[in-house]
Coordinates of C-alpha atoms (C1' of nucleotides) in Angstrom, one line a residue:
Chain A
X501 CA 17.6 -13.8 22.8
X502 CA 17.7 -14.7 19.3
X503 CA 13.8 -15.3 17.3
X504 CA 14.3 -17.0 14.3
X505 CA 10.4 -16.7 13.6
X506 CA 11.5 -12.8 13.7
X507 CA 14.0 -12.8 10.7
X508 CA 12.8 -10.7 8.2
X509 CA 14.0 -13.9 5.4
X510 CA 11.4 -16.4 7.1
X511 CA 8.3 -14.3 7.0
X512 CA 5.7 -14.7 4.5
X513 CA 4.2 -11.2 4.6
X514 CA 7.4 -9.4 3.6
X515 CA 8.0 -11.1 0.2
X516 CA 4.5 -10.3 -0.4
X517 CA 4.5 -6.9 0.6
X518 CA 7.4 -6.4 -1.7
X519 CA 6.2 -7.6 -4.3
X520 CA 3.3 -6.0 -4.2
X521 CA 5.2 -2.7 -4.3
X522 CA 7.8 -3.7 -7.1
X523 CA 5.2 -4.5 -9.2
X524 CA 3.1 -1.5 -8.7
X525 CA 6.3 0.8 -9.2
X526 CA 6.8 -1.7 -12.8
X527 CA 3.1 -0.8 -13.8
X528 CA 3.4 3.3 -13.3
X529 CA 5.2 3.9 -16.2
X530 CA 2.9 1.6 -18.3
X531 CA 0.1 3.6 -16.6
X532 CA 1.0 7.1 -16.9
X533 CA 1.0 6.6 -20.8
X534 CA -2.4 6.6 -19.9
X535 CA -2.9 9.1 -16.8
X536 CA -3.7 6.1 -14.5
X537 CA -3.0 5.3 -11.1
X538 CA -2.8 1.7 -10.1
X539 CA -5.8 1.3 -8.5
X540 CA -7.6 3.3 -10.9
X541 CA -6.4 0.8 -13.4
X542 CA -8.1 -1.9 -11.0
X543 CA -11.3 0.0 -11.3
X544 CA -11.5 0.1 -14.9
X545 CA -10.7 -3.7 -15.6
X546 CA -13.6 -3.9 -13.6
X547 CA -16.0 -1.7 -15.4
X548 CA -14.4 -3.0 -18.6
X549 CA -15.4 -6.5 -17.3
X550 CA -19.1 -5.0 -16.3
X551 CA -20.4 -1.4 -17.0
X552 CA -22.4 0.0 -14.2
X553 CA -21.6 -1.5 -11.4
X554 CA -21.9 -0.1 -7.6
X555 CA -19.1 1.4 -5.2
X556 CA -19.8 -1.7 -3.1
X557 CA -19.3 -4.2 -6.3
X558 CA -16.1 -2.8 -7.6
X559 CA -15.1 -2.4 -3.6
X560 CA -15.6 -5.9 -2.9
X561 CA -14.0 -7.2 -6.4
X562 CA -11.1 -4.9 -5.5
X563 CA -10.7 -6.0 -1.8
X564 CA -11.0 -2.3 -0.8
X565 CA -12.9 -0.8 1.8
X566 CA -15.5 2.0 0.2
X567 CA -13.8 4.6 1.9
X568 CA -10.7 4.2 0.2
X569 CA -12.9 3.9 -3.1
X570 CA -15.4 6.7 -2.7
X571 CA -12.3 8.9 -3.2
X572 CA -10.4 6.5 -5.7
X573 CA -14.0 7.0 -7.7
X574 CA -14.5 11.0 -7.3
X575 CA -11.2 11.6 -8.6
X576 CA -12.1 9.2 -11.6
X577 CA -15.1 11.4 -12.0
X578 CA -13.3 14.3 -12.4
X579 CA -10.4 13.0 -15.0
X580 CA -13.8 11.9 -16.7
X581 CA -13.2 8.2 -16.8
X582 CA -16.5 7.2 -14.9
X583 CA -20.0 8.8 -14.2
X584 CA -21.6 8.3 -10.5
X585 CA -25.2 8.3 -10.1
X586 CA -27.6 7.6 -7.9
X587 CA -30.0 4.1 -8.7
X588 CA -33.4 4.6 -9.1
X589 CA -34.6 1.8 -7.2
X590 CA -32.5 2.0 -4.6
X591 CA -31.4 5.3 -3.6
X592 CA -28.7 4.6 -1.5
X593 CA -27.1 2.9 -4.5
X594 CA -24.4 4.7 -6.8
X595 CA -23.8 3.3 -10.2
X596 CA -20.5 3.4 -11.9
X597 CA -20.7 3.7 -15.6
X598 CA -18.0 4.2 -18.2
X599 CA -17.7 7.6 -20.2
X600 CA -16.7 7.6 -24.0
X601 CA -12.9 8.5 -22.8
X602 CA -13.3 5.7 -19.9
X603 CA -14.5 3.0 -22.6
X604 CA -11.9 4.3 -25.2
X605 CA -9.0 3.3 -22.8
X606 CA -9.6 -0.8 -22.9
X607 CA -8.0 -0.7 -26.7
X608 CA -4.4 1.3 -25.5
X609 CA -4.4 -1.0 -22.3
X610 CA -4.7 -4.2 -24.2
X611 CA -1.5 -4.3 -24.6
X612 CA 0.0 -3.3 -21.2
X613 CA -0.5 -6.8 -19.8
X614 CA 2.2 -7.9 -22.4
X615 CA 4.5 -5.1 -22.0
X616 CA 4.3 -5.9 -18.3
X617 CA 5.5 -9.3 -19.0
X618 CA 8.4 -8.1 -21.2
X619 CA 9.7 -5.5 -18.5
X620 CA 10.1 -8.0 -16.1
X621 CA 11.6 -10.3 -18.9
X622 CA 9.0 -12.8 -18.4
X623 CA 9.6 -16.0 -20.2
X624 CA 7.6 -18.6 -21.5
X625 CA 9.0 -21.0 -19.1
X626 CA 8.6 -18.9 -16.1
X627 CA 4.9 -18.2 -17.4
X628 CA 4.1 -21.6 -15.8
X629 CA 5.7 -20.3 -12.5
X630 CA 3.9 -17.1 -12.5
X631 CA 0.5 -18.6 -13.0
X632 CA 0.9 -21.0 -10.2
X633 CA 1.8 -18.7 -8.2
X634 CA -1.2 -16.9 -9.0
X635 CA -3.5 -19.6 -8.4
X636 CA -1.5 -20.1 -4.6
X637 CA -1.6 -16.6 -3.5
X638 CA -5.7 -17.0 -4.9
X639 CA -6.3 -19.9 -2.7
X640 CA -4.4 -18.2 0.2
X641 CA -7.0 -14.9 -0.5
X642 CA -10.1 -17.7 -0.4
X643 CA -8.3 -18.9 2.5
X644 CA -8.1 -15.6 4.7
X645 CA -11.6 -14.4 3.3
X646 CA -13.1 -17.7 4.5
Chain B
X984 CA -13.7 -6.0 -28.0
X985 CA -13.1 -8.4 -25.5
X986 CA -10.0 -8.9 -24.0
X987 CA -8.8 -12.3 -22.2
X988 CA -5.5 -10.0 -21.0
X989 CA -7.7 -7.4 -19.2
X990 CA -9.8 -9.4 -16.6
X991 CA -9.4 -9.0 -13.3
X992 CA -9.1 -12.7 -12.7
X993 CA -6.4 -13.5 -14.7
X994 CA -4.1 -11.1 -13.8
X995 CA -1.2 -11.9 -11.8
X996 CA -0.2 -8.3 -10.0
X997 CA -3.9 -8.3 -8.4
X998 CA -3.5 -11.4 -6.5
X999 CA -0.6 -10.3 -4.7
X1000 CA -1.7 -6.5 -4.3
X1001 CA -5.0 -7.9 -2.5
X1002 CA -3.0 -10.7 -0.6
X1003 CA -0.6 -8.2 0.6
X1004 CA -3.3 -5.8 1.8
X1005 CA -5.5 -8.6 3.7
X1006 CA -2.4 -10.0 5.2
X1007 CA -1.7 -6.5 6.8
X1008 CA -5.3 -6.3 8.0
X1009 CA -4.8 -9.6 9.8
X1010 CA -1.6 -8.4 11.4
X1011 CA -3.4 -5.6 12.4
X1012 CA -4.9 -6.5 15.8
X1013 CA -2.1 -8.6 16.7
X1014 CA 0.1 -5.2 16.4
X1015 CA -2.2 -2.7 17.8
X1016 CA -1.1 -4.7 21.3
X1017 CA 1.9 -3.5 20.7
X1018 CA 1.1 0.2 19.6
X1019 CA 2.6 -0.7 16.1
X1020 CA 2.0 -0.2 12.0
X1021 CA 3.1 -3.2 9.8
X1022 CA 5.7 -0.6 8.7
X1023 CA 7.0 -0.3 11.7
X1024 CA 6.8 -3.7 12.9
X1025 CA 9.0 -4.4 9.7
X1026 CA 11.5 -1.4 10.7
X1027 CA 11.8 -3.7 13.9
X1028 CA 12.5 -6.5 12.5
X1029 CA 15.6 -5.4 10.6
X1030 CA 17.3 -3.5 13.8
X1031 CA 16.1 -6.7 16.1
X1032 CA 18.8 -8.6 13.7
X1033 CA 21.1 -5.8 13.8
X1034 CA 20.8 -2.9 15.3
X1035 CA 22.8 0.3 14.4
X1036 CA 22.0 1.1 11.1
X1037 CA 21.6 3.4 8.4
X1038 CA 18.3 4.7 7.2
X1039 CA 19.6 3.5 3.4
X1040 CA 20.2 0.5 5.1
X1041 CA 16.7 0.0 6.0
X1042 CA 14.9 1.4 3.1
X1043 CA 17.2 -1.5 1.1
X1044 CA 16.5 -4.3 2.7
X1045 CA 12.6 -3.5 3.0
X1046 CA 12.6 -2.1 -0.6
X1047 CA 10.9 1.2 0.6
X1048 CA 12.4 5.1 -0.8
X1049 CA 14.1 7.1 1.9
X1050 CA 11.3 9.1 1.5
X1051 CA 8.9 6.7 2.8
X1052 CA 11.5 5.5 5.7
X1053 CA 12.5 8.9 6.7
X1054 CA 9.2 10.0 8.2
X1055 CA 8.7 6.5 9.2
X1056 CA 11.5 6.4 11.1
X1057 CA 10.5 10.1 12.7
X1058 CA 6.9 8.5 13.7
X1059 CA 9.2 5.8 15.6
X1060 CA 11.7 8.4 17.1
X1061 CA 8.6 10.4 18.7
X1062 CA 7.2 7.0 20.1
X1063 CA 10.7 6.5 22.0
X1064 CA 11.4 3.0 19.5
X1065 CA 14.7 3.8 18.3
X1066 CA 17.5 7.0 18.5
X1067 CA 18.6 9.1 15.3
X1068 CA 21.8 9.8 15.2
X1069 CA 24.4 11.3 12.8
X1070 CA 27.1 9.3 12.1
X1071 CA 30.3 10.7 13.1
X1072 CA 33.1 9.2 9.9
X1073 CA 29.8 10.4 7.8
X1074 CA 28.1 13.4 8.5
X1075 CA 25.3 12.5 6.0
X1076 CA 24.4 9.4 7.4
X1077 CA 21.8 9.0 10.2
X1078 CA 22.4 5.4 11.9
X1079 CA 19.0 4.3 13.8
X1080 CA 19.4 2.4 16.9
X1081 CA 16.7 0.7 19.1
X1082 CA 16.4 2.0 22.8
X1083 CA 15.6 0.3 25.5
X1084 CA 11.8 0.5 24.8
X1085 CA 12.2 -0.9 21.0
X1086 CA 14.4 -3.4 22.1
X1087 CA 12.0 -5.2 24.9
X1088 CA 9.1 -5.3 22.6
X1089 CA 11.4 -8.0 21.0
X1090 CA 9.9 -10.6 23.6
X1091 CA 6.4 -9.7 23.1
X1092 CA 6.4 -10.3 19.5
X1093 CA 8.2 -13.4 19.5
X1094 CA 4.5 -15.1 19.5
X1095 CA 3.5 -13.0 16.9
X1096 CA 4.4 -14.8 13.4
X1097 CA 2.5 -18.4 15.4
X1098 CA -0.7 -16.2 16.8
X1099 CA -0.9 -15.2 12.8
X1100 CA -0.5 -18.8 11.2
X1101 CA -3.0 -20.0 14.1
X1102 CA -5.7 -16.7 13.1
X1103 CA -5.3 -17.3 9.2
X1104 CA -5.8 -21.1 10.1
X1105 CA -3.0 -22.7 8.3
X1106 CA -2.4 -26.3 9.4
X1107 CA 0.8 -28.1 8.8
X1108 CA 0.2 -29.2 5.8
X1109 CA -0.5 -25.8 4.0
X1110 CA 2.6 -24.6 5.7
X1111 CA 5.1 -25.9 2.9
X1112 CA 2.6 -24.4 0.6
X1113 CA 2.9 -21.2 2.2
X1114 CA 6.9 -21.9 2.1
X1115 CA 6.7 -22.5 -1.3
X1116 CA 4.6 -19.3 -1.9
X1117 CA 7.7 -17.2 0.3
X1118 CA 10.0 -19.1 -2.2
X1119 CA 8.4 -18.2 -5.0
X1120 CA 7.8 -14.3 -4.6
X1121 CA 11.5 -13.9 -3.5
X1122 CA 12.8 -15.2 -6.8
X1123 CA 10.0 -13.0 -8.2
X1124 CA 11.4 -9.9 -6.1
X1125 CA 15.2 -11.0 -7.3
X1126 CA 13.7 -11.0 -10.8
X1127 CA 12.5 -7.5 -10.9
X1128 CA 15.3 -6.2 -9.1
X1129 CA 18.0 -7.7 -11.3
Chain C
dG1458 C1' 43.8 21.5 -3.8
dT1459 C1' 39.5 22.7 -6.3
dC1460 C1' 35.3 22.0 -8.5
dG1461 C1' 32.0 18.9 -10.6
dA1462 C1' 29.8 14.4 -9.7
dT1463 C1' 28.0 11.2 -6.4
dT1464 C1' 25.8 9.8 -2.2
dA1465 C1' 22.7 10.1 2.1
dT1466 C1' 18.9 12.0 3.8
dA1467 C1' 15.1 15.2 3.9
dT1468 C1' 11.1 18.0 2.0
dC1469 C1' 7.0 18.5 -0.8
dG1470 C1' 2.7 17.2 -3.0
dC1471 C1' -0.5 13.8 -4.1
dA1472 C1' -2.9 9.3 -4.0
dC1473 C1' -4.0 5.6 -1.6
dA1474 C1' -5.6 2.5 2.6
dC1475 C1' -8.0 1.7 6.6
dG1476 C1' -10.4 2.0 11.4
dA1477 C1' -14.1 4.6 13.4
dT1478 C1' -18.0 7.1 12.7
dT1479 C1' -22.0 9.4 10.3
dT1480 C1' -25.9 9.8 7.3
dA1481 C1' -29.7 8.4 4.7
dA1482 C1' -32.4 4.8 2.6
dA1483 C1' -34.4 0.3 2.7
dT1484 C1' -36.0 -3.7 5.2
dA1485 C1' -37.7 -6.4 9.0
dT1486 C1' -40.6 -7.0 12.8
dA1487 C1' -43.7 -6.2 16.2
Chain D
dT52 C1' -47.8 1.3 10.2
dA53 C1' -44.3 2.8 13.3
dT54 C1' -39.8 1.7 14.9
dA55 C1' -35.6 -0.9 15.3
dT56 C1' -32.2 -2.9 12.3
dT57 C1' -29.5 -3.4 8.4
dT58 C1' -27.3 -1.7 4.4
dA59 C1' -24.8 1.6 1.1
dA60 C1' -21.9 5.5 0.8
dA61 C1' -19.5 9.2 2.6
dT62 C1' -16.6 11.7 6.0
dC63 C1' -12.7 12.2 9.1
dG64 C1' -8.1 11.5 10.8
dT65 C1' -3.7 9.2 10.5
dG66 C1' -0.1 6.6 8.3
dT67 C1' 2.1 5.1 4.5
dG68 C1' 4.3 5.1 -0.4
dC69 C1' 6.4 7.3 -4.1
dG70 C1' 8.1 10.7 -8.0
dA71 C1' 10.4 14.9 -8.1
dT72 C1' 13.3 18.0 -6.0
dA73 C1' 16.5 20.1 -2.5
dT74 C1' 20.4 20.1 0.6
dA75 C1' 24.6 19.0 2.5
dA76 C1' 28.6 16.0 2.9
dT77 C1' 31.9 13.1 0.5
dC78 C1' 34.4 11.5 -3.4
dG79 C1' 37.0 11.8 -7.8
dA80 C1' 39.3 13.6 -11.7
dC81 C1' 42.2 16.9 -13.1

DNA sequence: GTCGATTATATCGCACACGATTTAAATATA
DNA sequence: TATATTTAAATCGTGTGCGATATAATCGAC
């Protein structure tokens, strides 16, 4: 019996799972300029975005579950990108605050969103493309969240 | 310094990372029926259109390394999914085939792809958007590969 | 025909990613 | 105010995902 809902070319997931990878695997190169991991990258536009912030802010900007980003954050900790500390008022909290070297990065990644663009010979007409896809998968995130 | 270039929201690779990671989550449940990963659901779906293949064949048309697919494959071997087998005119390749086992899970996820739509809650019209997204991110995908 | 290059797969180490569960602090409610 | 509930992080186990490297078979140039 023959599925034509089962061909690999008519799912939705698949493209989006590749890409996801492709672009990751375009990023590293970017990133290790800098000693960064993807997600680690994800974590710092955050905090470049907002200093001290909690593992459950950056985990729910991020879409990640905080088990995957206790660990994404102690390893941040110990490249000294990030300090963790406990709130004050609310001691089950952990702030995430920048270090010096953490801060310091924003300038060299400035440009890395351009590079991007130019590895994956992005042109201005395809820009228009790109964003609205953007905006689609954005409203299909808003969509699945509820 | 403020940078347009560095916020979360307006970066493209984010919406597709997050997308790709809730759509798994959704496809989840569906798959645990069936004792499946996403990974291996997608394995499935290639030797479901044609079965005997290489392990390079897989890891190219789901854009993985062999060193991702390998162990994957293993994982599937020990669950009685598909046979490994060297390939007799090439000793170094391994050509997968589906037993009996992989082969009848065919039937149960036929219903798979319209239990997700119906889940996520897309109605007919969203559908061509979500064609239009598939579209989209497989010219993307062409792109980066050249 | 032989030896260097190429190809197919596997191995290793590290970093996610997530479901399930645990721990401790804060809050709500009787 | 004592206790049940909720909330914030962390811990545990398993399965990817990938760069770098290894191994063995095949191919190619001489």
């Amino acid at each position: 019996m023959e599925y034509e809902q089962l061909k690999l070319g008519n799912q939705v997931c698949f493209p989006i799972y590749a890409a996801s990878r492709l672009i990751t695997r375009a990023y590293q190169p970017l990133l290790d300029q800098l000693g960064l991991t993807y997600p680690q990258y994800l974590v710092l536009l955050v905090l470049w975005e907002t200093d001290e912030v909690s593992v459950n802010d950056i985990s729910e900007n991020l879409i990640l579950n905080t088990n995957t980003v206790t660990p994404l954050l102690k390893r941040m900790e110990t490249q000294g990108l990030i300090n963790r500390n406990r709130s004050n008022s609310d001691e089950r909290r952990v702030i995430i605050s920048l270090t010096k070297k953490g801060n310091d990065l924003k300038e060299q990644a400035a440009t890395i969103p351009q590079q991007l663009l130019e590895k994956l010979d992005v042109s201005e007409l395809d820009l228009h493309e790109i964003i609205d896809l953007r905006d689609k998968l954005n409203r299909l995130i808003d969509a699945i969240r509820n």
